[in-house]
Coordinates of C-alpha atoms in Angstrom, one line a residue:
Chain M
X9 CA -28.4 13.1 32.1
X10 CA -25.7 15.9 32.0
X11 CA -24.8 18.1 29.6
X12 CA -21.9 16.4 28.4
X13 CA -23.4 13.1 28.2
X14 CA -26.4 14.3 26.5
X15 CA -24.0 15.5 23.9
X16 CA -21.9 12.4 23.4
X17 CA -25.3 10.7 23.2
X18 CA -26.7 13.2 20.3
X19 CA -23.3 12.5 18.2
X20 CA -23.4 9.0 18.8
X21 CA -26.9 8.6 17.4
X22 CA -26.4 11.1 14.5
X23 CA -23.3 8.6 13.4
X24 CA -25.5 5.9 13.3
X25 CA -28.8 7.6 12.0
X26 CA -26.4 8.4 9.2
X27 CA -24.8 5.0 8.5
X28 CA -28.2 3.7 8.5
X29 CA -29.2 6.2 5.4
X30 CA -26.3 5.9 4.2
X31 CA -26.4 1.9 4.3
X32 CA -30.0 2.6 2.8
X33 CA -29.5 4.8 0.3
X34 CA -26.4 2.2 -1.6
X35 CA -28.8 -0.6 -1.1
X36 CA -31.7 1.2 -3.0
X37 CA -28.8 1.7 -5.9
X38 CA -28.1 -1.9 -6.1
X39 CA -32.1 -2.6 -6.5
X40 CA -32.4 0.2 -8.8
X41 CA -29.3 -1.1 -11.1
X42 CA -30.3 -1.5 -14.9
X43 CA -27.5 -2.2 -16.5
X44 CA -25.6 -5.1 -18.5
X45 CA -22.2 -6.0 -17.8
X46 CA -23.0 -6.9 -13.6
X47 CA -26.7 -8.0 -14.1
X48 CA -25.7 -11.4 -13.3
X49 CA -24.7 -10.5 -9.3
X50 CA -27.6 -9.9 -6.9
X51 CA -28.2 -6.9 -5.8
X52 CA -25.5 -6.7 -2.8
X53 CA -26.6 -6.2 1.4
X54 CA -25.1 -5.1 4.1
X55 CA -23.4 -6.8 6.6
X56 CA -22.5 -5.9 9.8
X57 CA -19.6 -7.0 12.8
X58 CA -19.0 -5.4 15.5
X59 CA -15.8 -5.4 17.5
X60 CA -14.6 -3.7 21.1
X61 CA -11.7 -1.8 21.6
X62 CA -9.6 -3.2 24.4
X63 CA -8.8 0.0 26.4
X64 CA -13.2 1.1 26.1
X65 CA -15.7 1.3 23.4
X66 CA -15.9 -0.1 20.0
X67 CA -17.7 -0.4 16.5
X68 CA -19.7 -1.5 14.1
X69 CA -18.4 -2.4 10.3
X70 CA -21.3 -2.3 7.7
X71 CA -19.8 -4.1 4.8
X72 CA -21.4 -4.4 1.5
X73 CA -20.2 -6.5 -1.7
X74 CA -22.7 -5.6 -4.5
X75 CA -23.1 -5.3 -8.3
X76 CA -23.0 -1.8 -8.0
X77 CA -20.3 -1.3 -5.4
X78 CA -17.7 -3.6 -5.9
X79 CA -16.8 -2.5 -1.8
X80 CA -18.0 -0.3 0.0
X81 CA -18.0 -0.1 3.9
X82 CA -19.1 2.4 6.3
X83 CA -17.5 2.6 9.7
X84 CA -19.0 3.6 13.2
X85 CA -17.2 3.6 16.2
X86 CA -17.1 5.1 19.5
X87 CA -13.9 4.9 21.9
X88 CA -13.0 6.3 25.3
X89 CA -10.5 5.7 27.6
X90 CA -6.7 7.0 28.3
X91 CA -4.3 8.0 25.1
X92 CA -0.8 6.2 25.5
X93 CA 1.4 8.9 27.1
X94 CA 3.5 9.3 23.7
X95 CA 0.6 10.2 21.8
X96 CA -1.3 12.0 24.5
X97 CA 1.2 14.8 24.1
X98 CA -0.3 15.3 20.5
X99 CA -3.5 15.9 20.9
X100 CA -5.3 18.9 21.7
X101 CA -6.1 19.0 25.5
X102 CA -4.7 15.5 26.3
X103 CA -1.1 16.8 27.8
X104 CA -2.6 17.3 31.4
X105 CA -4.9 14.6 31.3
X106 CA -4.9 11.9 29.1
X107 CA -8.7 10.4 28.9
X108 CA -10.6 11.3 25.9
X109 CA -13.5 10.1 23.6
X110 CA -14.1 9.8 20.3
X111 CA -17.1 9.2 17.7
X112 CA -16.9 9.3 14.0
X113 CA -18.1 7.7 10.8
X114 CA -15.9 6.6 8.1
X115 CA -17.0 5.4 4.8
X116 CA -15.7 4.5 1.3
X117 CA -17.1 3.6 -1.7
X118 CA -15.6 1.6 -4.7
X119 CA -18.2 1.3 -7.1
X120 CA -18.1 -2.0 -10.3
X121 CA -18.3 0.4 -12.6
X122 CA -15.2 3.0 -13.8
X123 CA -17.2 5.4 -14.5
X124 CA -18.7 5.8 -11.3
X125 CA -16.7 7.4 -8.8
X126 CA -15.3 6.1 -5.7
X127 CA -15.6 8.4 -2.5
X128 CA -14.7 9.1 1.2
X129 CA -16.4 10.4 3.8
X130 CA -15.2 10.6 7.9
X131 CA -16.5 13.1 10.4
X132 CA -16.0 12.9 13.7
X133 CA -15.9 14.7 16.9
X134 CA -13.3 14.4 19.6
X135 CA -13.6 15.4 23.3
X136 CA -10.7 15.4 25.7
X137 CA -9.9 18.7 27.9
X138 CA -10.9 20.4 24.5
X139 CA -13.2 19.0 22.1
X140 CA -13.2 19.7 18.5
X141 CA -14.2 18.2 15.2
X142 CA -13.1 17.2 12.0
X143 CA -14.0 15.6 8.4
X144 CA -13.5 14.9 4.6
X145 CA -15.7 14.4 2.0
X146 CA -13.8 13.9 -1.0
X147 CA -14.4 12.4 -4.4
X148 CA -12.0 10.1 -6.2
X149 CA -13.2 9.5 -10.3
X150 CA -11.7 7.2 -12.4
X151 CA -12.7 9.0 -15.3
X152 CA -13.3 12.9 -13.9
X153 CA -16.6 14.2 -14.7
X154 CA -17.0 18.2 -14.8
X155 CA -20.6 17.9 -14.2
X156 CA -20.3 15.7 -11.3
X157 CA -17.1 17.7 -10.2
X158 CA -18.9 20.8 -10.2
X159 CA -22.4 19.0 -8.4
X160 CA -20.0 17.4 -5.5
X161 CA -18.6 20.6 -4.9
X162 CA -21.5 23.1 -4.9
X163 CA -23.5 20.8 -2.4
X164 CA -20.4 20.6 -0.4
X165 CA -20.1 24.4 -0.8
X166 CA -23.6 25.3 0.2
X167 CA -23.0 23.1 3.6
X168 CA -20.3 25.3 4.5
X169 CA -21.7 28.9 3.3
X170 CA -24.9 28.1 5.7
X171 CA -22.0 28.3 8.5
X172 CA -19.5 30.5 7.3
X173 CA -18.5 31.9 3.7
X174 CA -14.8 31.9 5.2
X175 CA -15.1 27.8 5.6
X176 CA -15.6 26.1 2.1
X177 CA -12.2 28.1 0.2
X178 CA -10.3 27.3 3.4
X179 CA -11.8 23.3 3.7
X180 CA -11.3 22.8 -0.1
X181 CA -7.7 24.0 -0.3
X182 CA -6.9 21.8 2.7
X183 CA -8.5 18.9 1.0
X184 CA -6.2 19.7 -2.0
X185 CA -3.5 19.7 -0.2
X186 CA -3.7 16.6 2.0
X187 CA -4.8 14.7 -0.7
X188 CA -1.6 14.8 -2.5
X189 CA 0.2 11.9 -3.9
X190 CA 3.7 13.9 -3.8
X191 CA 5.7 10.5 -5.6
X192 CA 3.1 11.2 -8.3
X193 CA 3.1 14.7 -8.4
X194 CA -0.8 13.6 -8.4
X195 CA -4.1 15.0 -6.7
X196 CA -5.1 12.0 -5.3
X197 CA -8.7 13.1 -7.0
X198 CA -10.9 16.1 -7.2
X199 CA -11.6 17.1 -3.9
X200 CA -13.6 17.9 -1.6
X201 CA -13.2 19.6 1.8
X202 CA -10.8 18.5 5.0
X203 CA -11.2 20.7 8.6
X204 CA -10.0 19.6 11.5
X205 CA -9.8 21.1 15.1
X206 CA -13.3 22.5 14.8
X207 CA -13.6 24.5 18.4
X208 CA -16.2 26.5 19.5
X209 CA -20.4 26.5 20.0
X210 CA -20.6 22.5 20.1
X211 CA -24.9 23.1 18.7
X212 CA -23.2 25.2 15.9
X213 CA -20.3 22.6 14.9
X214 CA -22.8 19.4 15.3
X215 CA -24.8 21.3 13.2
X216 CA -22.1 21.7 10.7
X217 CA -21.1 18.1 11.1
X218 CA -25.2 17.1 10.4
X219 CA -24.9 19.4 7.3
X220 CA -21.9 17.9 5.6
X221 CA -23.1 14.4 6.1
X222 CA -26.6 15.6 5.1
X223 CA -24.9 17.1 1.8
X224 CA -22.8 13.8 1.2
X225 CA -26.1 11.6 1.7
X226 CA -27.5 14.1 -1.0
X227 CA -25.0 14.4 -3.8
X228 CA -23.2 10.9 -3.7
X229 CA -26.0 8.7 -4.6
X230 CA -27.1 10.9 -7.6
X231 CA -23.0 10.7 -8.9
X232 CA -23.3 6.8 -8.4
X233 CA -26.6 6.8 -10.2
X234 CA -25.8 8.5 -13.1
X235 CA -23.1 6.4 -14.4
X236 CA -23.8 3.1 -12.6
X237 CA -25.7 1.7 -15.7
X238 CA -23.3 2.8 -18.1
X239 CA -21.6 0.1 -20.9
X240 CA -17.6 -0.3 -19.7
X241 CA -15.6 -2.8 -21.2
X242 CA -12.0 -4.2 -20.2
X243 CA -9.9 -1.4 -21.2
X244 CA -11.4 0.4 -18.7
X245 CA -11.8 -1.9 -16.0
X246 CA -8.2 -2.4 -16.8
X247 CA -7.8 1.4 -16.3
X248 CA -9.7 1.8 -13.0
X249 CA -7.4 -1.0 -11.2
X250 CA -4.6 1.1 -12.1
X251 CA -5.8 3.8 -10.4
X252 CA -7.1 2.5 -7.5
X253 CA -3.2 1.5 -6.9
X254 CA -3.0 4.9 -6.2
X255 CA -5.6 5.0 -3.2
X256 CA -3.0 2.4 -2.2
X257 CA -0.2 4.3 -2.3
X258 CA -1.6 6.9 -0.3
X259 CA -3.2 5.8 2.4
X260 CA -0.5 3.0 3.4
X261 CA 2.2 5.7 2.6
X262 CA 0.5 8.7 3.8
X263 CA -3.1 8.9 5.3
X264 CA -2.4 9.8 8.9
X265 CA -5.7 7.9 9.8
X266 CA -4.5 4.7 8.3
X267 CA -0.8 4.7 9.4
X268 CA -2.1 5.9 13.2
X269 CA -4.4 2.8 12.9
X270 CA -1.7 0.7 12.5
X271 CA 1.1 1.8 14.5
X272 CA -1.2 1.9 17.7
X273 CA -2.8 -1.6 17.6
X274 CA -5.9 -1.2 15.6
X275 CA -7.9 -4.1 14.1
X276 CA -6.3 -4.5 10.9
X277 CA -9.3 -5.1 8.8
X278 CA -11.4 -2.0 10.5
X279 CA -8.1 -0.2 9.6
X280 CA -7.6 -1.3 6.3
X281 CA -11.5 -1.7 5.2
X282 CA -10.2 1.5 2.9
X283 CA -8.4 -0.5 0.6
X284 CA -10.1 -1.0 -3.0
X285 CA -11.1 -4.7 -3.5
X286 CA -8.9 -5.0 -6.8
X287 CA -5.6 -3.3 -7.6
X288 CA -3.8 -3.2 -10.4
X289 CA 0.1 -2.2 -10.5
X290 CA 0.9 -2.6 -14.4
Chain A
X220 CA 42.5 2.5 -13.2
X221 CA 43.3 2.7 -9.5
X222 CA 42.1 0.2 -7.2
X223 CA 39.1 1.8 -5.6
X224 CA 37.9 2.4 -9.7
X225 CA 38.6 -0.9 -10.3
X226 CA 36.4 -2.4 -7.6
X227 CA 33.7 -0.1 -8.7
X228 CA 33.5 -1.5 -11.9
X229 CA 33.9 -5.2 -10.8
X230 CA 30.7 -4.6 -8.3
X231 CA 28.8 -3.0 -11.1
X232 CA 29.8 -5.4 -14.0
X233 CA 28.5 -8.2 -11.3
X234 CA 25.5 -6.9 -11.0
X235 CA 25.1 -6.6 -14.7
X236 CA 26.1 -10.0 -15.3
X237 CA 23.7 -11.4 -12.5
X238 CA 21.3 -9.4 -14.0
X239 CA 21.4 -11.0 -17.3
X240 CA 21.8 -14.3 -16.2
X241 CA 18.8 -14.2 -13.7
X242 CA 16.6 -12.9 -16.7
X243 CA 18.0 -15.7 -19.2
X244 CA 16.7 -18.1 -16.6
X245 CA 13.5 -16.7 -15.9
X246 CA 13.2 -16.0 -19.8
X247 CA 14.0 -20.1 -20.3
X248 CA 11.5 -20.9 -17.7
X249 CA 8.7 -18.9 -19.5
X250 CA 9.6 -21.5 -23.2
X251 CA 9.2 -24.4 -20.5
X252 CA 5.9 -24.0 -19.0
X253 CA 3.8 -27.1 -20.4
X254 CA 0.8 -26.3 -18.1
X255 CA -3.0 -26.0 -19.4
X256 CA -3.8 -23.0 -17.3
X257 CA -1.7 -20.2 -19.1
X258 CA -1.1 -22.2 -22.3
X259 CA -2.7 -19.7 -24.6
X260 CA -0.1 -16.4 -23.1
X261 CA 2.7 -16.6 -25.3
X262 CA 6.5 -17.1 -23.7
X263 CA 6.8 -13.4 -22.2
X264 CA 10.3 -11.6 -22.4
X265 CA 12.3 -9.0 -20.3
X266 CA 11.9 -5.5 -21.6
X267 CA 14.3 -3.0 -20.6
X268 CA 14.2 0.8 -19.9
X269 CA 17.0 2.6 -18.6
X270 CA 16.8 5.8 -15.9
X271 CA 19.2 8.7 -15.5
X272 CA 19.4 10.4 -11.3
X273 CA 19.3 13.8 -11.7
X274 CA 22.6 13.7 -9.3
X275 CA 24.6 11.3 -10.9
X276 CA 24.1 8.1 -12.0
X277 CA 21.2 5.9 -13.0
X278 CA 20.0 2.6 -13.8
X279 CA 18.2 0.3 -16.1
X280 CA 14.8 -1.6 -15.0
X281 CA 14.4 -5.0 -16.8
X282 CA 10.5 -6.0 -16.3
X283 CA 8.8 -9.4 -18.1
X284 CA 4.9 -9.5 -17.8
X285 CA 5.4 -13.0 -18.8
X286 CA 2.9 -16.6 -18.4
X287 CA 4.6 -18.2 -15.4
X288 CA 5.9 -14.8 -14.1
X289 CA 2.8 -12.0 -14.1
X290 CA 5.3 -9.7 -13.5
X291 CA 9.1 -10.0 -12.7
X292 CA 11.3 -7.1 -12.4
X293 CA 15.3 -7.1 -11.9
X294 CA 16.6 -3.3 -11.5
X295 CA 20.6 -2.6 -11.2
X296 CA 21.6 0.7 -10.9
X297 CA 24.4 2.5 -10.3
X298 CA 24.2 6.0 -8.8
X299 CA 26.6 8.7 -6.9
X300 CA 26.9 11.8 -5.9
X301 CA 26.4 13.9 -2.7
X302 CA 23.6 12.9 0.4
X303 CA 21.4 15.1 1.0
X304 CA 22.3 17.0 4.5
X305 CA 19.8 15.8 7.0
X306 CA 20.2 12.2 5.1
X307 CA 23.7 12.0 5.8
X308 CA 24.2 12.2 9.0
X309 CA 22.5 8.6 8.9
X310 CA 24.3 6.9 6.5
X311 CA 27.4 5.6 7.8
X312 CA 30.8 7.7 7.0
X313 CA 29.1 10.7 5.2
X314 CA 28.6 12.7 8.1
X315 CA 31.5 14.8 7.4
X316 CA 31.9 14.5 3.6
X317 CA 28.4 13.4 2.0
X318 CA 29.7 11.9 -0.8
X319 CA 28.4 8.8 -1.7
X320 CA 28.9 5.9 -4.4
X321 CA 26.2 3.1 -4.4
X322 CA 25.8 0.1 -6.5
X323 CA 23.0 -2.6 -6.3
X324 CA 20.6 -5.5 -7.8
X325 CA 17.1 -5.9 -7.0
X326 CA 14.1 -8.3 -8.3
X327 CA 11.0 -9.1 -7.3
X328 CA 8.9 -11.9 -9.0
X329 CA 5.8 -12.6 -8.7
X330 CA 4.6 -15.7 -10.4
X331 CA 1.2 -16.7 -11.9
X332 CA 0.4 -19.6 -10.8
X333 CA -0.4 -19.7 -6.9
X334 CA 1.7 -22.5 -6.0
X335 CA 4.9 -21.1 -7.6
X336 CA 6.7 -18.7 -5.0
X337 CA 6.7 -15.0 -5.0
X338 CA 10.9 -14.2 -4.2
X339 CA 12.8 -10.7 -3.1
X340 CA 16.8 -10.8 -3.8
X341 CA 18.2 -7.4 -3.4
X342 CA 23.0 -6.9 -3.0
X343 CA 23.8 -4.0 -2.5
X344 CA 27.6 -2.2 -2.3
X345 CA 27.8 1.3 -1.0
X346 CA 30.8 3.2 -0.1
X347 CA 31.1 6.9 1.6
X348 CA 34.2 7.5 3.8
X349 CA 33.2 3.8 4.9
X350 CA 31.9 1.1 2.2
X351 CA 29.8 -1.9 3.0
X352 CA 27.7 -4.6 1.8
X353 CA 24.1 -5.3 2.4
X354 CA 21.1 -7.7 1.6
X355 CA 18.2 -9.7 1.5
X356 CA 16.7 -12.7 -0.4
X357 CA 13.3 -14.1 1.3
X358 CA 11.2 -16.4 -0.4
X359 CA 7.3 -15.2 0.2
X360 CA 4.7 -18.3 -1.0
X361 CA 1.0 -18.1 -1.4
X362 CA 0.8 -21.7 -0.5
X363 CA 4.2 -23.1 1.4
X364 CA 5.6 -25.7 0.6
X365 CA 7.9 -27.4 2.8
X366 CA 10.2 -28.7 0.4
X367 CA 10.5 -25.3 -1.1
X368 CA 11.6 -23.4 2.5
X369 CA 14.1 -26.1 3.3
X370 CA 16.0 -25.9 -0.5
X371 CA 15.9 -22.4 -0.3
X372 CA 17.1 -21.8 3.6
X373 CA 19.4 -24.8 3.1
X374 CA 21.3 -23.1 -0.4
X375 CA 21.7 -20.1 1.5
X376 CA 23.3 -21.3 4.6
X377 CA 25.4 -23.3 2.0
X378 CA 26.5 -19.6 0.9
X379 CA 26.9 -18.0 3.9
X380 CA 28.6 -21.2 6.0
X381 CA 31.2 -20.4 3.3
X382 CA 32.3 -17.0 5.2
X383 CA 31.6 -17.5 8.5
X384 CA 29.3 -20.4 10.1
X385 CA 28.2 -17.2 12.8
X386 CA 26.4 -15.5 9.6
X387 CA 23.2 -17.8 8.4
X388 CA 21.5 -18.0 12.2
X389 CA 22.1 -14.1 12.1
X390 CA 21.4 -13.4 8.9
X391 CA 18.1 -15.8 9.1
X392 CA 16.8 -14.1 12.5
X393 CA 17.3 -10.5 11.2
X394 CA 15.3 -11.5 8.1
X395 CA 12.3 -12.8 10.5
X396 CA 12.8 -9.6 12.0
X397 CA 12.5 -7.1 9.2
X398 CA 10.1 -8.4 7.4
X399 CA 7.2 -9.0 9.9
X400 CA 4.1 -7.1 9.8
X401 CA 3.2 -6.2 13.2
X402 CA -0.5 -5.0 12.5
X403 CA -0.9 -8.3 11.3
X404 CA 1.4 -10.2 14.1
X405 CA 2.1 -12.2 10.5
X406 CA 5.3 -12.9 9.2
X407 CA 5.6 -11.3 5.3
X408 CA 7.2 -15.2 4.0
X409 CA 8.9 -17.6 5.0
X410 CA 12.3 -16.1 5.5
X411 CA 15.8 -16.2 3.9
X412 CA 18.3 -13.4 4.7
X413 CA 19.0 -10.5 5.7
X414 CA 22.3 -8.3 6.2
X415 CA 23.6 -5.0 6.3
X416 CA 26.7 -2.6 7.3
X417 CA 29.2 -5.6 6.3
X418 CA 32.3 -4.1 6.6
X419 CA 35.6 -5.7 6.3
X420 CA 37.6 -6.9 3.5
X421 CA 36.2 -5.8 0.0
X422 CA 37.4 -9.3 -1.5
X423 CA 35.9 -11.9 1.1
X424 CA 32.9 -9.2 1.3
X425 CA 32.0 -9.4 -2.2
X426 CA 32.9 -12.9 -3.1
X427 CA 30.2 -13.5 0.0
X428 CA 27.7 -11.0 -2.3
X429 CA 28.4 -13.1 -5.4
X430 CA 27.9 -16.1 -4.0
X431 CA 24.2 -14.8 -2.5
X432 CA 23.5 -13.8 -5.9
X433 CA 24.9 -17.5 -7.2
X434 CA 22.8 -19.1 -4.7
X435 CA 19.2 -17.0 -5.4
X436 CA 20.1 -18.0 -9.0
X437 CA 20.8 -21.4 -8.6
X438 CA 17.4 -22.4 -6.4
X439 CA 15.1 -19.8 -7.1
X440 CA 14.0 -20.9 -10.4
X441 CA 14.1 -24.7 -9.4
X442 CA 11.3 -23.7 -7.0
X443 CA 9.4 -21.8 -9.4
X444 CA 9.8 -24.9 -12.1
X445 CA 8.1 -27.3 -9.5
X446 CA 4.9 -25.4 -9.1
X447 CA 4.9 -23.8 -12.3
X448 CA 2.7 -26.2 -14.0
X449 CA 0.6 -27.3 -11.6
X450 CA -3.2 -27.0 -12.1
X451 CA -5.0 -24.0 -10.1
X452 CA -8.5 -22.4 -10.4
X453 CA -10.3 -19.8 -9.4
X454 CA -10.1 -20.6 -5.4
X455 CA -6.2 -20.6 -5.2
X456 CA -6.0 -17.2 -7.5
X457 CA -8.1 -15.6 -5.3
X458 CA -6.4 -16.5 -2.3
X459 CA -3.0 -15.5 -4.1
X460 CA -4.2 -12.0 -4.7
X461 CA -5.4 -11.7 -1.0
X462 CA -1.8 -12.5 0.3
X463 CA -0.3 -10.0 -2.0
X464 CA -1.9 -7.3 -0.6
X465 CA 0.2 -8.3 2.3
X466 CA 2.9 -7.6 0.2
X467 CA 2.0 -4.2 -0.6
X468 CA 0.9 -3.3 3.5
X469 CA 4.4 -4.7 4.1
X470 CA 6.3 -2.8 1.3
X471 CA 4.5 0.6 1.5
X472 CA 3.6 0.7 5.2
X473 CA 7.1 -0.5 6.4
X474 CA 9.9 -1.3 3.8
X475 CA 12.3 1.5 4.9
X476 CA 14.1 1.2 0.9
X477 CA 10.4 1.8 -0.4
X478 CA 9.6 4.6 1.8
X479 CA 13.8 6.1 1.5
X480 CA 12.9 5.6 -2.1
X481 CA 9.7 7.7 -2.2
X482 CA 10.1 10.1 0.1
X483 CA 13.3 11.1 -1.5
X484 CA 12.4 11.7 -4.8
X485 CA 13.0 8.5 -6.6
X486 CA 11.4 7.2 -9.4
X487 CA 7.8 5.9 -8.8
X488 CA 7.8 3.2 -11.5
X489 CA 11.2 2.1 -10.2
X490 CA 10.9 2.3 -6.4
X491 CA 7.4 0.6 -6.6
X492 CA 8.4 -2.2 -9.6
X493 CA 8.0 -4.4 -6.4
X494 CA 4.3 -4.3 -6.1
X495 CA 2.6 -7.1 -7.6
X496 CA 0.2 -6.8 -10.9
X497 CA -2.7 -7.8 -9.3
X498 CA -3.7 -7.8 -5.5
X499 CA -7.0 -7.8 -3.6
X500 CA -8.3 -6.5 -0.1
X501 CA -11.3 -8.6 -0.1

């Protein structure tokens, strides 16, 4: 195998090893849930469909409807082929020519509970004449929690100071600032970090790129856990469909992700998997 | 009062009286309802809050969260004062002087019981150097009926035919048009109207707006009163909150009033009334 295959391969396989911890980890929650209010659901499963993408490659959806998560889906795919001339133009390396491929895992979480926080996570790496790569990890609370604020970020933190000390100030304001519900005047939640057009040492990036899903792995679950089992009532459920209308509002009206998905063809539901199962617009 | 004041006021004051008389017949509607479903919601009433435009102008939002509507709103407002530059130049006559005077109705209702049709009307009068008419009123069921599409089609060719017999099949294919969702290759309901840059004689032009507005008024709540008491469980209500999120793809991913609205600096409670109370992504 060549080198460049070898390292489409590796990245490949880290997306899925991932998903499949990831998948594990959620399912381990629903076992482990103790509380009242959703003891009556099973504890929820994954489910997976795969689909191909026309022009080369494709995906597989995990999908999970549980007592703990209410939704939560975690996307893998891999794509190759030739970017539509339009588009080709804006993309790193693609002016000349055109082919490219792409890996990268997507997931979001929208926990039952409101007081345990929903979050997103995509990393992905990109190779045309360049290659690059780029993530998120951002958490999206209901009701904020400092304690879980402050654990999201340190372990997010410590991902990027074992890289570069520059990274995590620079990833965190980016996050803050794409994030931004500018209608609302509104943070879309409390952050995270966002980098894109990672260039350079490929075994140094992947690394990175291991670390940050590595540190989401390790901090999410704990968040989920701590406030999973906790008594809600309808005033708040009430209070979390309100705000997941503002997920809504920014990734139909804003997420480049989402709105690229849908301008260029892509399978709605893959697309849309995002959305929170129930919204509320009072 | 000079003439172009005077036809101001009689857009306006149309609008206004539209306005009240669409909520008096959505407010009788909500004493009528002799179902068993929502029996124990009492009869729900508009409330009303009124908006000032930093520019000039403003509006008042009448909303009912109601037990045969869930939410109904009916906004008139009445703005002016200068386009913003790079707006302008594409609004017709304001390249050269950017002042503008706009005048309009909109409502959205969105029933409670499944069967009863969600409805957009929206007349609009806006004058620059040029003035013009525009609207829409599409009817956008959970479950269609076809009773329902061929009363409401039929009372709004009866409006149009009226003008000019040219206007319904054009007014009825641009509707189909604009409000399609391509990612879905789904059309959002099952039609109505849709019109815009009607320029010609103010009179004929805004008899032709009243007589929309007479026509929405007269079959609307006819179709809403022969569904409104039919029985519906848990099945059909979650299939009705799985089309409205069509709704809300439609409105925030294409609607180019939603997305003027927000990008511009309009209200968010006003410019998103439209969204429905409750909507899942399942």
């Amino acid at each position: 195998m060549d080198a460049e295959l070898a390292r489409k391969d590796a990245v490949r396989r880290w997306f899925e090893e991932l998903r499949d911890r990831l998948c594990a980890a959620f399912e381990e929650l629903e076992d482990r849930y103790a509380g009242a209010e959703l003891a009556h659901l099973p504890p929820g499963r994954f489910e997976r469909r795969s689909w191909k993408r026309p022009g080369g490659g494709g995906g597989v959806m995990a999908l999970m409807r549980g007592r703990v998560f209410e939704k939560v889906g975690v996307n893998v795919s891999t794509v190759h082929g030739t970017l539509p001339p339009g588009f080709a133009r804006e993309i790193p390396g693609a002016a000349e020519d055109p082919s490219f491929w792409a890996s990268g895992l997507s997931l979001v979480a929208h926990p039952r509970n409101p007081y345990a926080p929903p979050a997103h996570l995509n990393t992905r790496h990109i190779r045309t004449r360049k290659s690059w790569f780029g993530g998120a990890a951002d958490l999206n609370p209901i009701y904020p929690d400092p304690a879980d604020t402050e654990r999201f970020h340190r372990r997010l933190k410590e991902a990027c100071d074992a890289f570069d000390p520059a990274w995590y100030p620079r990833f965190k304001r980016w996050c803050d600032e794409y994030f931004y519900l500018p209608h609302r005047k509104e943070p879309r939640g409390v952050g995270g970090i966002f980098y894109d057009d990672l260039e350079g040492d490929f075994d140094r990036l992947f690394a990175f790129t291991r670390a940050v899903g590595e540190a989401f792995l390790e901090v999410y679950p704990t968040l989920v856990a701590r406030h999973m089992d906790r008594p809600f009532g309808e005033e708040e459920r009430r209070f979390q469909l309100e705000r997941r209308g503002r997920y809504v509002e920014f990734n139909l009206l804003f997420d480049r992700g989402t709105r690229f998905g849908i301008m260029t063809g892509g399978h709605p539901d893959a697309v849309l998997m995002s959305l929170p199962p129930l919204v509320a617009w009072p």
